[in-house]
CSV table of C-alpha atoms in Angstrom, one decimal:
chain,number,residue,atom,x,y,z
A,1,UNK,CA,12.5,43.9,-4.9
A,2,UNK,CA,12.1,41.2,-2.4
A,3,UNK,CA,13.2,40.8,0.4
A,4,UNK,CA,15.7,38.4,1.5
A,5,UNK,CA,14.4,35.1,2.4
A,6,UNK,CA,14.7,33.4,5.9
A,7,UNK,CA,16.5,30.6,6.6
A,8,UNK,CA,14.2,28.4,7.3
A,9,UNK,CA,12.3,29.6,4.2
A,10,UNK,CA,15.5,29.0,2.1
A,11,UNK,CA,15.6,25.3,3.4
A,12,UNK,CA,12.3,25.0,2.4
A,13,UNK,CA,12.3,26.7,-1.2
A,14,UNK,CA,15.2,24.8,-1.8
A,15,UNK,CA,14.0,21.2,-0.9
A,16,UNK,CA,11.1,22.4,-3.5
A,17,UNK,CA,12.9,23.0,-6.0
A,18,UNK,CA,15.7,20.0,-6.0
A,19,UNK,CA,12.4,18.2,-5.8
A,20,UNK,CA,11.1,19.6,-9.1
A,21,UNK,CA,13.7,17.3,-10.8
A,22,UNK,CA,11.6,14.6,-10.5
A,23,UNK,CA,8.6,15.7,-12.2
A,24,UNK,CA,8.6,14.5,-15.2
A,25,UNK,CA,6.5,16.1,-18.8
A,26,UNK,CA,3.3,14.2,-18.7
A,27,UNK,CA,3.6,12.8,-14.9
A,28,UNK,CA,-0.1,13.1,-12.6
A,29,UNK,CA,1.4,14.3,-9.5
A,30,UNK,CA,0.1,14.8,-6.1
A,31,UNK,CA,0.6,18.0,-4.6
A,32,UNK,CA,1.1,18.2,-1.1
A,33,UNK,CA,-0.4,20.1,1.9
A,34,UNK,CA,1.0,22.5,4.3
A,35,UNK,CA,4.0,25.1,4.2
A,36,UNK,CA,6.6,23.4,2.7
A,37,UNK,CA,4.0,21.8,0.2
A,38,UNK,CA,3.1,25.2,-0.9
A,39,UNK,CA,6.9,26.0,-2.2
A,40,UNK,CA,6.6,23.2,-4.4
A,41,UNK,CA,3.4,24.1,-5.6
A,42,UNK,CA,5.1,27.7,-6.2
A,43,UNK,CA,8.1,26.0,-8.2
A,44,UNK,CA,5.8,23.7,-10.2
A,45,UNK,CA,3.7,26.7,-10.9
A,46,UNK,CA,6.9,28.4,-12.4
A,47,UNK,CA,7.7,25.4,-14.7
A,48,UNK,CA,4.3,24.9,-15.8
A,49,UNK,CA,4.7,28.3,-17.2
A,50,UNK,CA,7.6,27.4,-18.8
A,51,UNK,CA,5.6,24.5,-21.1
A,52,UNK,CA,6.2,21.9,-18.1
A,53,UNK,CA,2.6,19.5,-18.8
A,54,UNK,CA,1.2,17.8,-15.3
A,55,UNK,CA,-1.7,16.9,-13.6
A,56,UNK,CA,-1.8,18.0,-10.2
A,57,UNK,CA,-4.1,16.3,-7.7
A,58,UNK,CA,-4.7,18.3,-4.8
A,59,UNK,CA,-4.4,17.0,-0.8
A,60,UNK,CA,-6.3,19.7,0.2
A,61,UNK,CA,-8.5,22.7,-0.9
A,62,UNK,CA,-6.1,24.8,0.2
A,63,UNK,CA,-3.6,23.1,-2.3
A,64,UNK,CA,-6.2,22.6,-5.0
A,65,UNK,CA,-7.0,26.8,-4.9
A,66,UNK,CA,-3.2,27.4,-4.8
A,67,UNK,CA,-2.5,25.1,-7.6
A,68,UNK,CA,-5.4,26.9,-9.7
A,69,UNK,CA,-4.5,30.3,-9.1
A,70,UNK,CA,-1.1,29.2,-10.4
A,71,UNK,CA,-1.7,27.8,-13.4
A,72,UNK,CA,-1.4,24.1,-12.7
A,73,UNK,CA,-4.1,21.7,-14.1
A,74,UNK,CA,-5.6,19.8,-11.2
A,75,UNK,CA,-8.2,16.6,-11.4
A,76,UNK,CA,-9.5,14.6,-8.5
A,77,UNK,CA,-7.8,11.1,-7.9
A,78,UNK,CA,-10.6,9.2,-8.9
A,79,UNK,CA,-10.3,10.7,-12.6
A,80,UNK,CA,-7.1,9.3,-12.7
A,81,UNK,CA,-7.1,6.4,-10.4
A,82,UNK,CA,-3.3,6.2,-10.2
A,83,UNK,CA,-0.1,8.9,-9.8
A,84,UNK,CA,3.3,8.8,-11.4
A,85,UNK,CA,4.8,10.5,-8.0
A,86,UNK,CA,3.0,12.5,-5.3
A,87,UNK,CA,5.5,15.2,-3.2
A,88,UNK,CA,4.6,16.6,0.1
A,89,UNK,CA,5.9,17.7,3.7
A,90,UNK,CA,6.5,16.1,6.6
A,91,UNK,CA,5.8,16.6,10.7
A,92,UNK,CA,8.6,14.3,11.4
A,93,UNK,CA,10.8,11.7,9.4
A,94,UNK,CA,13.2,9.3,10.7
A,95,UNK,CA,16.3,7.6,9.3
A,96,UNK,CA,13.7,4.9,7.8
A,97,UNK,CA,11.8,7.2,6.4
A,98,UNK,CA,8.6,6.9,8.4
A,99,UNK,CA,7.4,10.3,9.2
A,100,UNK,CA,4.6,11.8,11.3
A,101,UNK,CA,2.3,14.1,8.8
A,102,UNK,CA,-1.1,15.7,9.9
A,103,UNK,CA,-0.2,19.1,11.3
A,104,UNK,CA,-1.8,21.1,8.8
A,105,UNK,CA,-5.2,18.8,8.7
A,106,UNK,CA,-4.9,17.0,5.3
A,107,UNK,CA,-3.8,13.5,7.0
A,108,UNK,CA,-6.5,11.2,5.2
A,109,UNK,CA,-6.0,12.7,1.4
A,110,UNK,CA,-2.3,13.1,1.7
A,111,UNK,CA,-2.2,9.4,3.3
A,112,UNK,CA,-4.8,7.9,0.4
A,113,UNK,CA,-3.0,9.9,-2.5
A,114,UNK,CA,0.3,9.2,-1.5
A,115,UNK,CA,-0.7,5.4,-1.1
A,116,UNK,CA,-1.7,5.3,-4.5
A,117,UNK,CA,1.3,6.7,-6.4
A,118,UNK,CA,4.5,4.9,-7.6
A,119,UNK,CA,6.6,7.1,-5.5
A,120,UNK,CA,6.2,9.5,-2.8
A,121,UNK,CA,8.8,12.2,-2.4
A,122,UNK,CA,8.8,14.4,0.9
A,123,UNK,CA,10.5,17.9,1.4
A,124,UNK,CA,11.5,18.8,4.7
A,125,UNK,CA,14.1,21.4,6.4
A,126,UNK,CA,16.8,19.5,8.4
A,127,UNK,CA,14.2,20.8,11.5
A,128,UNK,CA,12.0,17.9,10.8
A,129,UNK,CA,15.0,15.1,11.0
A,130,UNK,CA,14.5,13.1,14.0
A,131,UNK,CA,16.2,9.9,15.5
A,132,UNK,CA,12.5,8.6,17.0
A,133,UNK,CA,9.1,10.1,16.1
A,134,UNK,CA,6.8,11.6,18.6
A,135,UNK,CA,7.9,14.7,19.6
A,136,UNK,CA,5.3,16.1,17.0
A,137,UNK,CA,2.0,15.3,18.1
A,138,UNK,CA,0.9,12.7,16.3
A,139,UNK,CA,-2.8,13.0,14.7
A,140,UNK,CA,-5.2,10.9,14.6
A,141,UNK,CA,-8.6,11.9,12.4
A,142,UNK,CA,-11.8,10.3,14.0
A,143,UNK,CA,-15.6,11.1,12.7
A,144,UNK,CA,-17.2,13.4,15.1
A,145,UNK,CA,-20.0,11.3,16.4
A,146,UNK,CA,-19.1,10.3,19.4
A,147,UNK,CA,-15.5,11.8,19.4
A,148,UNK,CA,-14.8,11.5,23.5
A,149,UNK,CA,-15.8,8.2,23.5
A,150,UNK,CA,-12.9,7.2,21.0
A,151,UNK,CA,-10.7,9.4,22.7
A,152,UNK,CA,-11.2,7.6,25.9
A,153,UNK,CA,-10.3,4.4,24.1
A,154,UNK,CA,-7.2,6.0,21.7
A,155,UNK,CA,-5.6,7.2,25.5
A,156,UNK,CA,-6.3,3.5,27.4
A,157,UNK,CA,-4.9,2.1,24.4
A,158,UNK,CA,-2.1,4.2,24.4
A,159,UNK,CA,-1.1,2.7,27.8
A,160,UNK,CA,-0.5,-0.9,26.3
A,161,UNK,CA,1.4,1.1,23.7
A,162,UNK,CA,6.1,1.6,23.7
A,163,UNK,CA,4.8,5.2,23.4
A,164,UNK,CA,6.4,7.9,26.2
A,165,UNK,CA,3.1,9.9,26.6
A,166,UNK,CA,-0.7,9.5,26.7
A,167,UNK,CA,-2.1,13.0,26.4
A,168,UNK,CA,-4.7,13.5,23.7
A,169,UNK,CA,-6.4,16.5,23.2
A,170,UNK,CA,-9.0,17.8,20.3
A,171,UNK,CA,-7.8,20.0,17.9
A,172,UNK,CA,-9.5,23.5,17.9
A,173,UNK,CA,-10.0,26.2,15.3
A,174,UNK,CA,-10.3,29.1,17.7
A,175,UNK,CA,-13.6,28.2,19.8
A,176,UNK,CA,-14.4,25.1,17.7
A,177,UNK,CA,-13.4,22.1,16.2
A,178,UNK,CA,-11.3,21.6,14.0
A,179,UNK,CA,-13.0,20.2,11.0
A,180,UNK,CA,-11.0,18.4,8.1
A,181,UNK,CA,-11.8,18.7,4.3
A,182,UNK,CA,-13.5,15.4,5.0
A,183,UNK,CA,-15.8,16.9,7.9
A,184,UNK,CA,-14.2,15.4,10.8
A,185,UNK,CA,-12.5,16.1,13.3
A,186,UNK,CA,-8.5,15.4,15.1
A,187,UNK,CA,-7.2,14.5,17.8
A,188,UNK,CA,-3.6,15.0,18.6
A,189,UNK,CA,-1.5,12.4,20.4
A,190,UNK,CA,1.1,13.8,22.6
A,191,UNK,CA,3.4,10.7,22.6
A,192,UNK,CA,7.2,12.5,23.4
A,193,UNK,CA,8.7,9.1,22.0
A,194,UNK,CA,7.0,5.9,19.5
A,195,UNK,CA,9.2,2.9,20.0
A,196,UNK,CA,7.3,1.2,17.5
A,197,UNK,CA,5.7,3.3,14.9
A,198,UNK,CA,4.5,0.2,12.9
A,199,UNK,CA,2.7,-1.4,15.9
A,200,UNK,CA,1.2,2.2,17.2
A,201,UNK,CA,-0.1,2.2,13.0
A,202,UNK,CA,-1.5,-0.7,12.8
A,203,UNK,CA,-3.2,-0.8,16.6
A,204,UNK,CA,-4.8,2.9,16.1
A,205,UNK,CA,-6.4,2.3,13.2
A,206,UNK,CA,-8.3,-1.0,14.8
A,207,UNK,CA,-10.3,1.7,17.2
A,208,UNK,CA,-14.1,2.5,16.5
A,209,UNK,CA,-14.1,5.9,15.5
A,210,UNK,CA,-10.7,6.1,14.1
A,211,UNK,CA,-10.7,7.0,10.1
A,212,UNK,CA,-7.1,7.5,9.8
A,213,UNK,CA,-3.7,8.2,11.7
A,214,UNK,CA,-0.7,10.0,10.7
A,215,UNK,CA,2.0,7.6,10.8
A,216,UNK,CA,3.1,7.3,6.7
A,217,UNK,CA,5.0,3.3,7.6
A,218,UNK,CA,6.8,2.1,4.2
A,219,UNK,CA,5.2,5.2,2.0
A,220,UNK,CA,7.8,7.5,1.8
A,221,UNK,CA,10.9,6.6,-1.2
A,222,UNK,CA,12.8,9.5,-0.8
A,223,UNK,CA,13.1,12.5,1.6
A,224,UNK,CA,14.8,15.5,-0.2
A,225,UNK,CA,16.2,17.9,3.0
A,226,UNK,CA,17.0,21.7,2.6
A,227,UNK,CA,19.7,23.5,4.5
A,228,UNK,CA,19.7,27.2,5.1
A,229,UNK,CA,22.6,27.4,3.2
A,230,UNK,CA,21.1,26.5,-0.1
A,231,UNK,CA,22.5,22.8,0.2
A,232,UNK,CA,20.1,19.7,-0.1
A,233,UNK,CA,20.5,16.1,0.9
A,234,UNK,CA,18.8,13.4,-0.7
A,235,UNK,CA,18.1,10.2,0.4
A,236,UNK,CA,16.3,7.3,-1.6
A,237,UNK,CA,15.4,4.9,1.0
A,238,UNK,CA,14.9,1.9,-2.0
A,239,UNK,CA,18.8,2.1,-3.7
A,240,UNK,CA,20.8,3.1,-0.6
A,241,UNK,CA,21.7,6.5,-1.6
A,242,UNK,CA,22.4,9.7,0.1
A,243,UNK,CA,23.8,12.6,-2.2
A,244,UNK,CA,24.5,16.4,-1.5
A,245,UNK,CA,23.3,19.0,-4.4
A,246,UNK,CA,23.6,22.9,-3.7
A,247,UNK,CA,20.4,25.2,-5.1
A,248,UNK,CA,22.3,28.6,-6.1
A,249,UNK,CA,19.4,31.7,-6.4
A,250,UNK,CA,19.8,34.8,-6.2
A,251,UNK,CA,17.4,35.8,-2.9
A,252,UNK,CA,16.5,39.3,-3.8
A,253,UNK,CA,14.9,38.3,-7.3
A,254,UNK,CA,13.1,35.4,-6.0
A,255,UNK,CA,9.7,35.5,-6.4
A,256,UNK,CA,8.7,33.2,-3.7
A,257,UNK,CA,10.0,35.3,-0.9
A,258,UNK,CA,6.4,36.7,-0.1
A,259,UNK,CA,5.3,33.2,0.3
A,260,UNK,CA,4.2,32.4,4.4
């Protein structure tokens, strides 16, 4: 039997779920990275099972092995040059739907396969609600050859910037590196507050070195949001709408309860 499933898990798994509604029979869908990713990929696993037919494009390798182990056919993006809807998590989202995404490493392929899919649909817990972005650090992916030098110029940048920090640091993976499916590496921006996310975007992206940042500006359609409670909010940014659902499962039979 398992085990009765957090809250914050709940929120998650049922965000994942509520999301599922959207997938369609046929649909090339890209699959998220990162925890609450990995609940959707669970939940599509479960429907593919069920004689649901998709083709999953992965954001990650961690996604692409999930998505294998459960069953779900998965293709590269340039097989299929276009996606009917891509789902994934988010670091941060505000009440325009911009978000801050990066905190598990897959920035550049969620950023690229989300960019070129007719709708991008993100699950969050109500945790990752915010009224400005920043508090997350915000990542930024630069190519490894001369990293400091472009983190000199990301943190005198940052001082022209409405941003409340300049801190950056490199991310590590214990002693070394952090080093992204792409071989690079990130830096994370500790910003507290972005006045203007759009602007910070947009000027980032102009430094040598920089391949990618993690502010998703007019990406995002909808953000689906899961309570502890088992109720979901969701919000299409493109038709105005907010509407309440509640995701009714019964804990100790669920199978995704061993899912970290």
């Amino acid at each position: 039997m398992a085990a009765k499933l957090s809250a914050i898990d709940t929120a998650k798994y049922v965000a994942a779920k509520r999301a599922c509604d959207f997938v369609e029979d046929g649909m090339r869908v890209g699959l998220g990275t990162g925890s609450t990713a990995a609940w959707l990929v669970r939940c599509l696993g479960e429907l593919v099972k069920d004689g649901l037919s998709i083709t999953g494009v992965p954001t990650s390798t961690r996604t692409a092995d999930l998505a294998r182990q459960l069953g779900i056919p998965v293709t590269t993006l340039d097989e299929v040059k276009w996606l009917d809807l891509t789902i994934d998590g988010a670091d941060e989202y505000d009440q325009n739907l911009n978000l801050i995404k990066g905190g598990g490493g897959a920035l550049l392929q969620e950023k690229i396969v989300a960019t070129a899919s007719d709708r991008m649909i993100v699950i969050a817990d109500r945790t990752k609600q915010v009224e400005a972005l920043g508090a997350f650090p915000l990542p930024v992916e630069v190519i490894p050859f001369g990293w400091q030098t472009t983190k000199a110029l990301l943190e005198e940048t940052l001082a022209a910037l409405d941003v409340m920090g300049d801190r950056v640091s490199l991310r590590m993976n214990g002693s070394a590196p952090y080093v992204t499916d792409e071989g690079n590496h990130i830096l994370d921006l500790h910003l507290g507050r972005i006045g203007n996310p759009r602007q910070t975007a947009l000027v980032l992206n102009q430094i040598p070195g920089v391949v990618e940042n993690g502010l998703f500006i007019d990406i995002c359609d909808m953000v689906v949001t899961g309570n502890g409670d088992g109720r979901v909010q969701v919000k299409d940014i493109n038709v105005g709408t907010t509407q309440e659902d509640v995701i009714e499962f019964d804990d100790a039979e669920n199978i995704f309860a061993n899912l970290e």
